[in-house]
Amino acid sequence: MEVDQVVPLPRLPRVAVCGGTHGNELSGVYLVRELLKLQREVMKKEQEEDLKPASVLLVLSNPRAMQQCRRYVDTDLNQCTATLYFLSPSGPLSDMAPYEIIRSRELNALLGPKGSPAAVDLVCDLHNTTANMGLCFIAYSDCDWICLHIFRHLQCVITLNLNPRSAAMEIGPQPHGVVRSNIYTAMKVGVQHMLDWVRLFNSGNVFEGGFVDVFTMVKHIDYPRDSETRNITAAIHPCLQDRDFCLLHPEDPLFQTFSGETVRYKGTEPLYPFFINECAYYEKGIALSLARKRHIICHCAFKD
């Protein structure tokens, strides 16, 4: 397949980095706090030298959940912000509305409003996972040339797993409510490389075409459950635990029941598991997700 097609892309003058969407995923919380401190120092220097102020918007998304070191206060903020893409963000709210619904409106006004000329051009939302996924980017389209070029750039400089104009950075393993130095540092490096790419792009650099490997989600798998109580009856098999993005073949061990029996993968094709045994997904009924690996073309790009 040819890769020499040239794609003109819009400049990215407004970039947002958000941490604490889930208040107990602490790498993003502490990284945004550190970046805010550095940004204040830089802005003070720029004001003294009469330079243009920094253009990266840094946001602590869910302050109440952060204060309580909980994933959320009332409901998952991720789901609330996703709803804004499909429903009007300005309708009336009840006095009893969940905190995260109210906060999603505030974030929409801060980062948008959606579809408006004032909306930010790129959002990177920082997350931790208890799964052994390394540094992983999750995007919502495999045709977003800006995200694909950022992903390709990052794959060239660091080990990265991609799951395809906003993107979430997932990094683990890290227990919720804990910050690990190596995980924090890996997130910091990933954010720095992403912002470096944006600066290079905005300054007029042309990025060559090529290919990028992505993982496209196929389905979720729940834990085995008791038909009456709906309690889980098995855990992730030891042979699968911590093997995120390692190919899972039909008949490979999948679960181990609490009585010691092995439950095997009954799929018809080999797929790549990820979010294996993610702590926060027990409530969602997800033991792991399965994806296909794809080799996607990334056309040559330049600032329009």
mmCIF file of C-alpha atoms in Angstrom:
data_model
loop_
_atom_site.group_PDB
_atom_site.id
_atom_site.type_symbol
_atom_site.label_atom_id
_atom_site.label_comp_id
_atom_site.label_asym_id
_atom_site.label_seq_id
_atom_site.Cartn_x
_atom_site.Cartn_y
_atom_site.Cartn_z
ATOM 1 C CA MET A 1 0.000 0.000 0.000
ATOM 2 C CA GLU A 2 1.307 3.468 -0.896
ATOM 3 C CA VAL A 3 2.138 5.817 1.984
ATOM 4 C CA ASP A 4 3.242 8.937 0.097
ATOM 5 C CA GLN A 5 -0.154 10.670 0.087
ATOM 6 C CA VAL A 6 0.109 14.061 1.789
ATOM 7 C CA VAL A 7 -2.533 15.142 4.302
ATOM 8 C CA PRO A 8 -2.795 18.840 5.322
ATOM 9 C CA LEU A 9 -3.826 19.097 8.984
ATOM 10 C CA PRO A 10 -4.996 22.048 11.076
ATOM 11 C CA ARG A 11 -2.598 23.700 13.507
ATOM 12 C CA LEU A 12 -3.007 22.754 17.179
ATOM 13 C CA PRO A 13 -2.732 26.013 19.164
ATOM 14 C CA ARG A 14 -4.890 24.828 22.068
ATOM 15 C CA VAL A 15 -3.897 21.621 23.839
ATOM 16 C CA ALA A 16 -5.262 20.322 27.155
ATOM 17 C CA VAL A 17 -3.731 17.743 29.489
ATOM 18 C CA CYS A 18 -6.163 16.428 32.112
ATOM 19 C CA GLY A 19 -5.453 14.372 35.227
ATOM 20 C CA GLY A 20 -7.651 13.040 38.010
ATOM 21 C CA THR A 21 -10.664 12.108 35.891
ATOM 22 C CA HIS A 22 -10.615 9.147 38.258
ATOM 23 C CA GLY A 23 -9.561 10.513 41.620
ATOM 24 C CA ASN A 24 -7.602 7.438 42.760
ATOM 25 C CA GLU A 25 -5.435 7.199 39.606
ATOM 26 C CA LEU A 26 -2.625 9.222 41.036
ATOM 27 C CA SER A 27 0.072 9.485 38.347
ATOM 28 C CA GLY A 28 -2.046 11.948 36.371
ATOM 29 C CA VAL A 29 -3.045 13.844 39.509
ATOM 30 C CA TYR A 30 0.544 14.426 40.612
ATOM 31 C CA LEU A 31 1.839 15.040 37.089
ATOM 32 C CA VAL A 32 -0.723 17.765 36.372
ATOM 33 C CA ARG A 33 -0.004 19.348 39.756
ATOM 34 C CA GLU A 34 3.717 19.370 38.941
ATOM 35 C CA LEU A 35 3.113 20.758 35.448
ATOM 36 C CA LEU A 36 0.877 23.485 36.889
ATOM 37 C CA LYS A 37 3.662 24.515 39.239
ATOM 38 C CA LEU A 38 6.189 24.599 36.396
ATOM 39 C CA GLN A 39 3.747 26.448 34.158
ATOM 40 C CA ARG A 40 3.255 29.182 36.764
ATOM 41 C CA GLU A 41 7.016 29.637 36.961
ATOM 42 C CA VAL A 42 7.333 29.787 33.156
ATOM 43 C CA MET A 43 4.410 32.194 32.801
ATOM 44 C CA LYS A 44 5.941 34.478 35.412
ATOM 45 C CA LYS A 45 9.196 34.515 33.463
ATOM 46 C CA GLU A 46 7.380 35.089 30.154
ATOM 47 C CA GLN A 47 5.441 37.999 31.628
ATOM 48 C CA GLU A 48 8.675 39.528 32.890
ATOM 49 C CA GLU A 49 10.227 39.139 29.420
ATOM 50 C CA ASP A 50 6.991 40.126 27.613
ATOM 51 C CA LEU A 51 6.724 36.786 25.794
ATOM 52 C CA LYS A 52 3.637 34.880 24.639
ATOM 53 C CA PRO A 53 2.255 32.807 27.556
ATOM 54 C CA ALA A 54 2.235 28.998 27.561
ATOM 55 C CA SER A 55 -0.600 27.480 25.523
ATOM 56 C CA VAL A 56 -1.130 24.128 27.276
ATOM 57 C CA LEU A 57 -4.266 24.009 29.422
ATOM 58 C CA LEU A 58 -3.733 21.832 32.511
ATOM 59 C CA VAL A 59 -6.855 20.505 34.231
ATOM 60 C CA LEU A 60 -7.541 18.508 37.397
ATOM 61 C CA SER A 61 -10.779 16.949 36.228
ATOM 62 C CA ASN A 62 -12.470 15.527 39.326
ATOM 63 C CA PRO A 63 -11.289 17.448 42.428
ATOM 64 C CA ARG A 64 -13.871 15.978 44.826
ATOM 65 C CA ALA A 65 -12.941 12.409 43.932
ATOM 66 C CA MET A 66 -9.257 13.357 44.235
ATOM 67 C CA GLN A 67 -9.830 14.731 47.738
ATOM 68 C CA GLN A 68 -11.444 11.427 48.742
ATOM 69 C CA CYS A 69 -8.956 9.306 46.733
ATOM 70 C CA ARG A 70 -11.873 7.548 45.060
ATOM 71 C CA ARG A 71 -12.537 6.666 41.425
ATOM 72 C CA TYR A 72 -15.635 8.880 41.539
ATOM 73 C CA VAL A 73 -18.015 10.471 44.030
ATOM 74 C CA ASP A 74 -21.400 9.594 42.491
ATOM 75 C CA THR A 75 -20.810 8.146 39.009
ATOM 76 C CA ASP A 76 -17.989 7.595 36.540
ATOM 77 C CA LEU A 77 -16.913 10.954 35.064
ATOM 78 C CA ASN A 78 -15.738 9.145 31.911
ATOM 79 C CA GLN A 79 -19.315 8.126 31.157
ATOM 80 C CA CYS A 80 -20.664 11.603 31.926
ATOM 81 C CA THR A 81 -18.272 13.351 29.550
ATOM 82 C CA ALA A 82 -18.969 10.767 26.844
ATOM 83 C CA THR A 83 -22.687 11.522 27.188
ATOM 84 C CA LEU A 84 -22.029 15.184 26.321
ATOM 85 C CA TYR A 85 -21.109 14.111 22.786
ATOM 86 C CA PHE A 86 -24.638 12.805 22.238
ATOM 87 C CA LEU A 87 -26.852 14.976 24.458
ATOM 88 C CA SER A 88 -27.265 18.710 24.864
ATOM 89 C CA PRO A 89 -24.740 19.926 27.469
ATOM 90 C CA SER A 90 -26.833 22.925 28.492
ATOM 91 C CA GLY A 91 -30.228 21.497 29.560
ATOM 92 C CA PRO A 92 -31.576 22.019 33.098
ATOM 93 C CA LEU A 93 -30.135 19.922 35.939
ATOM 94 C CA SER A 94 -31.870 18.718 39.076
ATOM 95 C CA ASP A 95 -30.613 19.876 42.464
ATOM 96 C CA MET A 96 -29.965 16.183 43.097
ATOM 97 C CA ALA A 97 -27.828 15.722 39.985
ATOM 98 C CA PRO A 98 -24.706 13.572 40.551
ATOM 99 C CA TYR A 99 -21.540 15.576 41.133
ATOM 100 C CA GLU A 100 -19.833 14.140 38.039
ATOM 101 C CA ILE A 101 -22.729 15.238 35.827
ATOM 102 C CA ILE A 102 -22.294 18.795 37.114
ATOM 103 C CA ARG A 103 -18.520 18.558 36.715
ATOM 104 C CA SER A 104 -18.843 17.267 33.147
ATOM 105 C CA ARG A 105 -20.803 20.431 32.279
ATOM 106 C CA GLU A 106 -18.026 22.543 33.814
ATOM 107 C CA LEU A 107 -15.363 20.658 31.872
ATOM 108 C CA ASN A 108 -17.333 21.029 28.662
ATOM 109 C CA ALA A 109 -17.434 24.789 29.171
ATOM 110 C CA LEU A 110 -13.726 24.879 30.028
ATOM 111 C CA LEU A 111 -12.523 22.694 27.133
ATOM 112 C CA GLY A 112 -15.245 23.505 24.631
ATOM 113 C CA PRO A 113 -18.056 23.945 24.370
ATOM 114 C CA LYS A 114 -18.174 20.937 22.066
ATOM 115 C CA GLY A 115 -18.304 21.844 18.401
ATOM 116 C CA SER A 116 -17.478 25.501 19.021
ATOM 117 C CA PRO A 117 -14.542 27.444 17.532
ATOM 118 C CA ALA A 118 -13.293 27.987 21.085
ATOM 119 C CA ALA A 119 -12.925 24.271 21.801
ATOM 120 C CA VAL A 120 -9.417 22.945 22.438
ATOM 121 C CA ASP A 121 -7.751 21.216 19.510
ATOM 122 C CA LEU A 122 -6.330 18.221 21.366
ATOM 123 C CA VAL A 123 -7.092 16.657 24.755
ATOM 124 C CA CYS A 124 -4.893 14.093 26.483
ATOM 125 C CA ASP A 125 -6.637 12.491 29.477
ATOM 126 C CA LEU A 126 -4.268 10.737 31.918
ATOM 127 C CA HIS A 127 -5.220 7.425 33.526
ATOM 128 C CA ASN A 128 -3.714 4.569 35.497
ATOM 129 C CA THR A 129 -4.684 0.923 35.271
ATOM 130 C CA THR A 130 -3.976 -1.967 37.604
ATOM 131 C CA ALA A 131 -3.428 -4.112 34.477
ATOM 132 C CA ASN A 132 0.071 -4.721 33.114
ATOM 133 C CA MET A 133 -0.497 -2.642 29.975
ATOM 134 C CA GLY A 134 2.641 -0.525 29.980
ATOM 135 C CA LEU A 135 2.171 2.859 28.307
ATOM 136 C CA CYS A 136 -0.952 2.697 26.163
ATOM 137 C CA PHE A 137 -2.856 5.346 24.196
ATOM 138 C CA ILE A 138 -6.583 4.942 23.601
ATOM 139 C CA ALA A 139 -8.147 6.953 20.775
ATOM 140 C CA TYR A 140 -11.647 6.900 19.356
ATOM 141 C CA SER A 141 -10.896 6.655 15.647
ATOM 142 C CA ASP A 142 -8.284 4.962 13.476
ATOM 143 C CA CYS A 143 -8.703 7.736 10.887
ATOM 144 C CA ASP A 144 -7.566 10.623 13.080
ATOM 145 C CA TRP A 145 -4.325 11.580 11.352
ATOM 146 C CA ILE A 146 -3.132 13.807 14.175
ATOM 147 C CA CYS A 147 -3.476 11.057 16.777
ATOM 148 C CA LEU A 148 -1.916 8.502 14.419
ATOM 149 C CA HIS A 149 1.110 10.724 13.832
ATOM 150 C CA ILE A 150 1.482 11.329 17.574
ATOM 151 C CA PHE A 151 1.244 7.580 18.147
ATOM 152 C CA ARG A 152 3.794 6.870 15.431
ATOM 153 C CA HIS A 153 6.174 9.439 16.905
ATOM 154 C CA LEU A 154 5.812 7.916 20.364
ATOM 155 C CA GLN A 155 6.329 4.374 19.075
ATOM 156 C CA CYS A 156 9.639 5.547 17.632
ATOM 157 C CA VAL A 157 10.928 6.943 20.930
ATOM 158 C CA ILE A 158 9.306 4.739 23.599
ATOM 159 C CA THR A 159 7.592 1.350 23.861
ATOM 160 C CA LEU A 160 3.929 2.013 23.294
ATOM 161 C CA ASN A 161 0.687 0.095 22.792
ATOM 162 C CA LEU A 162 -2.054 1.819 20.803
ATOM 163 C CA ASN A 163 -5.748 1.207 20.941
ATOM 164 C CA PRO A 164 -7.454 3.363 18.192
ATOM 165 C CA ARG A 165 -9.189 14.161 18.532
ATOM 166 C CA SER A 166 -8.999 13.335 22.112
ATOM 167 C CA ALA A 167 -6.898 10.488 23.465
ATOM 168 C CA ALA A 168 -6.500 8.804 26.835
ATOM 169 C CA MET A 169 -3.106 7.757 28.132
ATOM 170 C CA GLU A 170 -3.330 4.569 30.207
ATOM 171 C CA ILE A 171 -0.304 3.340 32.096
ATOM 172 C CA GLY A 172 0.161 0.475 34.505
ATOM 173 C CA PRO A 173 0.409 -1.619 36.470
ATOM 174 C CA GLN A 174 -0.219 0.681 39.407
ATOM 175 C CA PRO A 175 -2.629 0.035 42.299
ATOM 176 C CA HIS A 176 -5.357 2.631 42.630
ATOM 177 C CA GLY A 177 -4.724 5.106 45.433
ATOM 178 C CA VAL A 178 -0.962 4.665 45.060
ATOM 179 C CA VAL A 179 1.713 6.464 43.025
ATOM 180 C CA ARG A 180 4.759 4.510 41.800
ATOM 181 C CA SER A 181 7.813 6.489 40.712
ATOM 182 C CA ASN A 182 8.511 4.407 37.596
ATOM 183 C CA ILE A 183 4.902 4.639 36.403
ATOM 184 C CA TYR A 184 4.750 8.380 37.113
ATOM 185 C CA THR A 185 8.011 8.912 35.227
ATOM 186 C CA ALA A 186 6.834 6.887 32.232
ATOM 187 C CA MET A 187 3.660 8.989 32.065
ATOM 188 C CA LYS A 188 5.677 12.202 32.336
ATOM 189 C CA VAL A 189 7.962 11.112 29.482
ATOM 190 C CA GLY A 190 4.953 10.165 27.342
ATOM 191 C CA VAL A 191 3.308 13.562 27.876
ATOM 192 C CA GLN A 192 6.556 15.390 27.155
ATOM 193 C CA HIS A 193 7.017 13.530 23.850
ATOM 194 C CA MET A 194 3.408 14.214 22.869
ATOM 195 C CA LEU A 195 3.813 17.946 23.530
ATOM 196 C CA ASP A 196 7.153 17.933 21.702
ATOM 197 C CA TRP A 197 5.400 16.517 18.629
ATOM 198 C CA VAL A 198 2.730 19.241 18.835
ATOM 199 C CA ARG A 199 5.415 21.967 19.010
ATOM 200 C CA LEU A 200 7.267 20.499 16.038
ATOM 201 C CA PHE A 201 4.041 20.230 14.053
ATOM 202 C CA ASN A 202 2.930 23.773 14.859
ATOM 203 C CA SER A 203 6.351 25.113 13.862
ATOM 204 C CA GLY A 204 5.880 23.769 10.330
ATOM 205 C CA ASN A 205 7.671 20.427 10.338
ATOM 206 C CA VAL A 206 6.511 17.869 7.767
ATOM 207 C CA PHE A 207 6.036 14.351 9.120
ATOM 208 C CA GLU A 208 6.774 11.451 6.814
ATOM 209 C CA GLY A 209 4.213 8.752 6.149
ATOM 210 C CA GLY A 210 4.540 5.179 7.298
ATOM 211 C CA PHE A 211 2.682 2.556 9.237
ATOM 212 C CA VAL A 212 1.584 2.319 12.838
ATOM 213 C CA ASP A 213 0.472 -0.788 14.762
ATOM 214 C CA VAL A 214 -2.825 -0.436 16.626
ATOM 215 C CA PHE A 215 -5.071 -2.741 18.620
ATOM 216 C CA THR A 216 -8.761 -2.491 17.750
ATOM 217 C CA MET A 217 -11.143 -3.689 20.461
ATOM 218 C CA VAL A 218 -13.299 -6.684 19.477
ATOM 219 C CA LYS A 219 -15.193 -7.590 22.660
ATOM 220 C CA HIS A 220 -15.200 -7.723 26.452
ATOM 221 C CA ILE A 221 -15.206 -10.963 28.463
ATOM 222 C CA ASP A 222 -16.830 -11.202 31.897
ATOM 223 C CA TYR A 223 -15.794 -13.495 34.707
ATOM 224 C CA PRO A 224 -17.630 -16.825 35.076
ATOM 225 C CA ARG A 225 -20.566 -16.250 37.406
ATOM 226 C CA ASP A 226 -23.016 -18.207 39.519
ATOM 227 C CA SER A 227 -26.326 -18.251 37.658
ATOM 228 C CA GLU A 228 -28.338 -17.445 40.791
ATOM 229 C CA THR A 229 -26.202 -15.077 42.889
ATOM 230 C CA ARG A 230 -24.239 -13.573 39.947
ATOM 231 C CA ASN A 231 -21.111 -13.778 42.110
ATOM 232 C CA ILE A 232 -17.926 -14.531 40.183
ATOM 233 C CA THR A 233 -16.751 -18.143 40.415
ATOM 234 C CA ALA A 234 -13.248 -17.809 38.949
ATOM 235 C CA ALA A 235 -10.245 -15.499 38.685
ATOM 236 C CA ILE A 236 -7.905 -14.774 35.789
ATOM 237 C CA HIS A 237 -5.749 -17.852 35.186
ATOM 238 C CA PRO A 238 -2.126 -17.495 36.411
ATOM 239 C CA CYS A 239 -0.876 -18.231 32.870
ATOM 240 C CA LEU A 240 -2.789 -15.178 31.577
ATOM 241 C CA GLN A 241 -2.332 -12.732 34.456
ATOM 242 C CA ASP A 242 -0.068 -9.768 33.550
ATOM 243 C CA ARG A 243 0.156 -10.836 29.868
ATOM 244 C CA ASP A 244 -1.627 -7.813 28.392
ATOM 245 C CA PHE A 245 -1.101 -7.498 24.615
ATOM 246 C CA CYS A 246 0.311 -11.049 24.421
ATOM 247 C CA LEU A 247 -1.564 -13.164 21.869
ATOM 248 C CA LEU A 248 -4.285 -15.391 23.343
ATOM 249 C CA HIS A 249 -4.987 -18.535 21.280
ATOM 250 C CA PRO A 250 -8.104 -20.730 21.320
ATOM 251 C CA GLU A 251 -7.926 -23.273 24.157
ATOM 252 C CA ASP A 252 -5.346 -21.220 26.089
ATOM 253 C CA PRO A 253 -6.077 -20.974 29.842
ATOM 254 C CA LEU A 254 -8.412 -18.052 30.550
ATOM 255 C CA PHE A 255 -9.801 -18.462 34.086
ATOM 256 C CA GLN A 256 -9.139 -20.644 37.095
ATOM 257 C CA THR A 257 -12.227 -21.439 39.144
ATOM 258 C CA PHE A 258 -12.131 -21.123 42.906
ATOM 259 C CA SER A 259 -12.352 -24.923 43.056
ATOM 260 C CA GLY A 260 -9.181 -25.180 40.947
ATOM 261 C CA GLU A 261 -10.501 -26.006 37.455
ATOM 262 C CA THR A 262 -9.159 -24.330 34.291
ATOM 263 C CA VAL A 263 -11.576 -22.510 31.976
ATOM 264 C CA ARG A 264 -10.133 -22.156 28.466
ATOM 265 C CA TYR A 265 -10.575 -19.497 25.807
ATOM 266 C CA LYS A 266 -13.231 -20.719 23.365
ATOM 267 C CA GLY A 267 -12.822 -18.065 20.700
ATOM 268 C CA THR A 268 -12.348 -19.000 17.068
ATOM 269 C CA GLU A 269 -9.332 -16.745 16.420
ATOM 270 C CA PRO A 270 -6.235 -15.611 18.309
ATOM 271 C CA LEU A 271 -6.736 -12.150 19.838
ATOM 272 C CA TYR A 272 -4.794 -9.790 22.083
ATOM 273 C CA PRO A 273 -6.059 -9.356 25.671
ATOM 274 C CA PHE A 274 -5.751 -6.061 27.520
ATOM 275 C CA PHE A 275 -7.125 -4.521 30.726
ATOM 276 C CA ILE A 276 -6.597 -7.998 32.208
ATOM 277 C CA ASN A 277 -8.058 -8.096 35.724
ATOM 278 C CA GLU A 278 -8.450 -4.307 35.930
ATOM 279 C CA CYS A 279 -9.622 -3.521 39.463
ATOM 280 C CA ALA A 280 -12.131 -0.829 38.447
ATOM 281 C CA TYR A 281 -13.820 -3.098 35.888
ATOM 282 C CA TYR A 282 -15.202 -5.632 38.357
ATOM 283 C CA GLU A 283 -18.239 -3.378 38.741
ATOM 284 C CA LYS A 284 -18.571 -3.220 34.942
ATOM 285 C CA GLY A 285 -18.548 -6.994 34.527
ATOM 286 C CA ILE A 286 -15.315 -6.980 32.504
ATOM 287 C CA ALA A 287 -12.505 -9.426 33.251
ATOM 288 C CA LEU A 288 -10.522 -8.439 30.158
ATOM 289 C CA SER A 289 -10.963 -7.022 26.678
ATOM 290 C CA LEU A 290 -9.827 -8.619 23.406
ATOM 291 C CA ALA A 291 -8.436 -6.825 20.365
ATOM 292 C CA ARG A 292 -7.124 -7.452 16.862
ATOM 293 C CA LYS A 293 -3.731 -6.059 15.929
ATOM 294 C CA ARG A 294 -3.745 -3.958 12.775
ATOM 295 C CA HIS A 295 -1.071 -2.324 10.612
ATOM 296 C CA ILE A 296 -2.521 1.104 9.667
ATOM 297 C CA ILE A 297 -1.202 3.484 7.048
ATOM 298 C CA CYS A 298 -0.240 6.935 8.288
ATOM 299 C CA HIS A 299 0.041 9.428 5.420
ATOM 300 C CA CYS A 300 2.627 12.183 5.244
ATOM 301 C CA ALA A 301 1.287 15.198 7.137
ATOM 302 C CA PHE A 302 2.009 18.904 7.403
ATOM 303 C CA LYS A 303 0.475 21.998 9.010
ATOM 304 C CA ASP A 304 -2.295 23.419 6.801
#
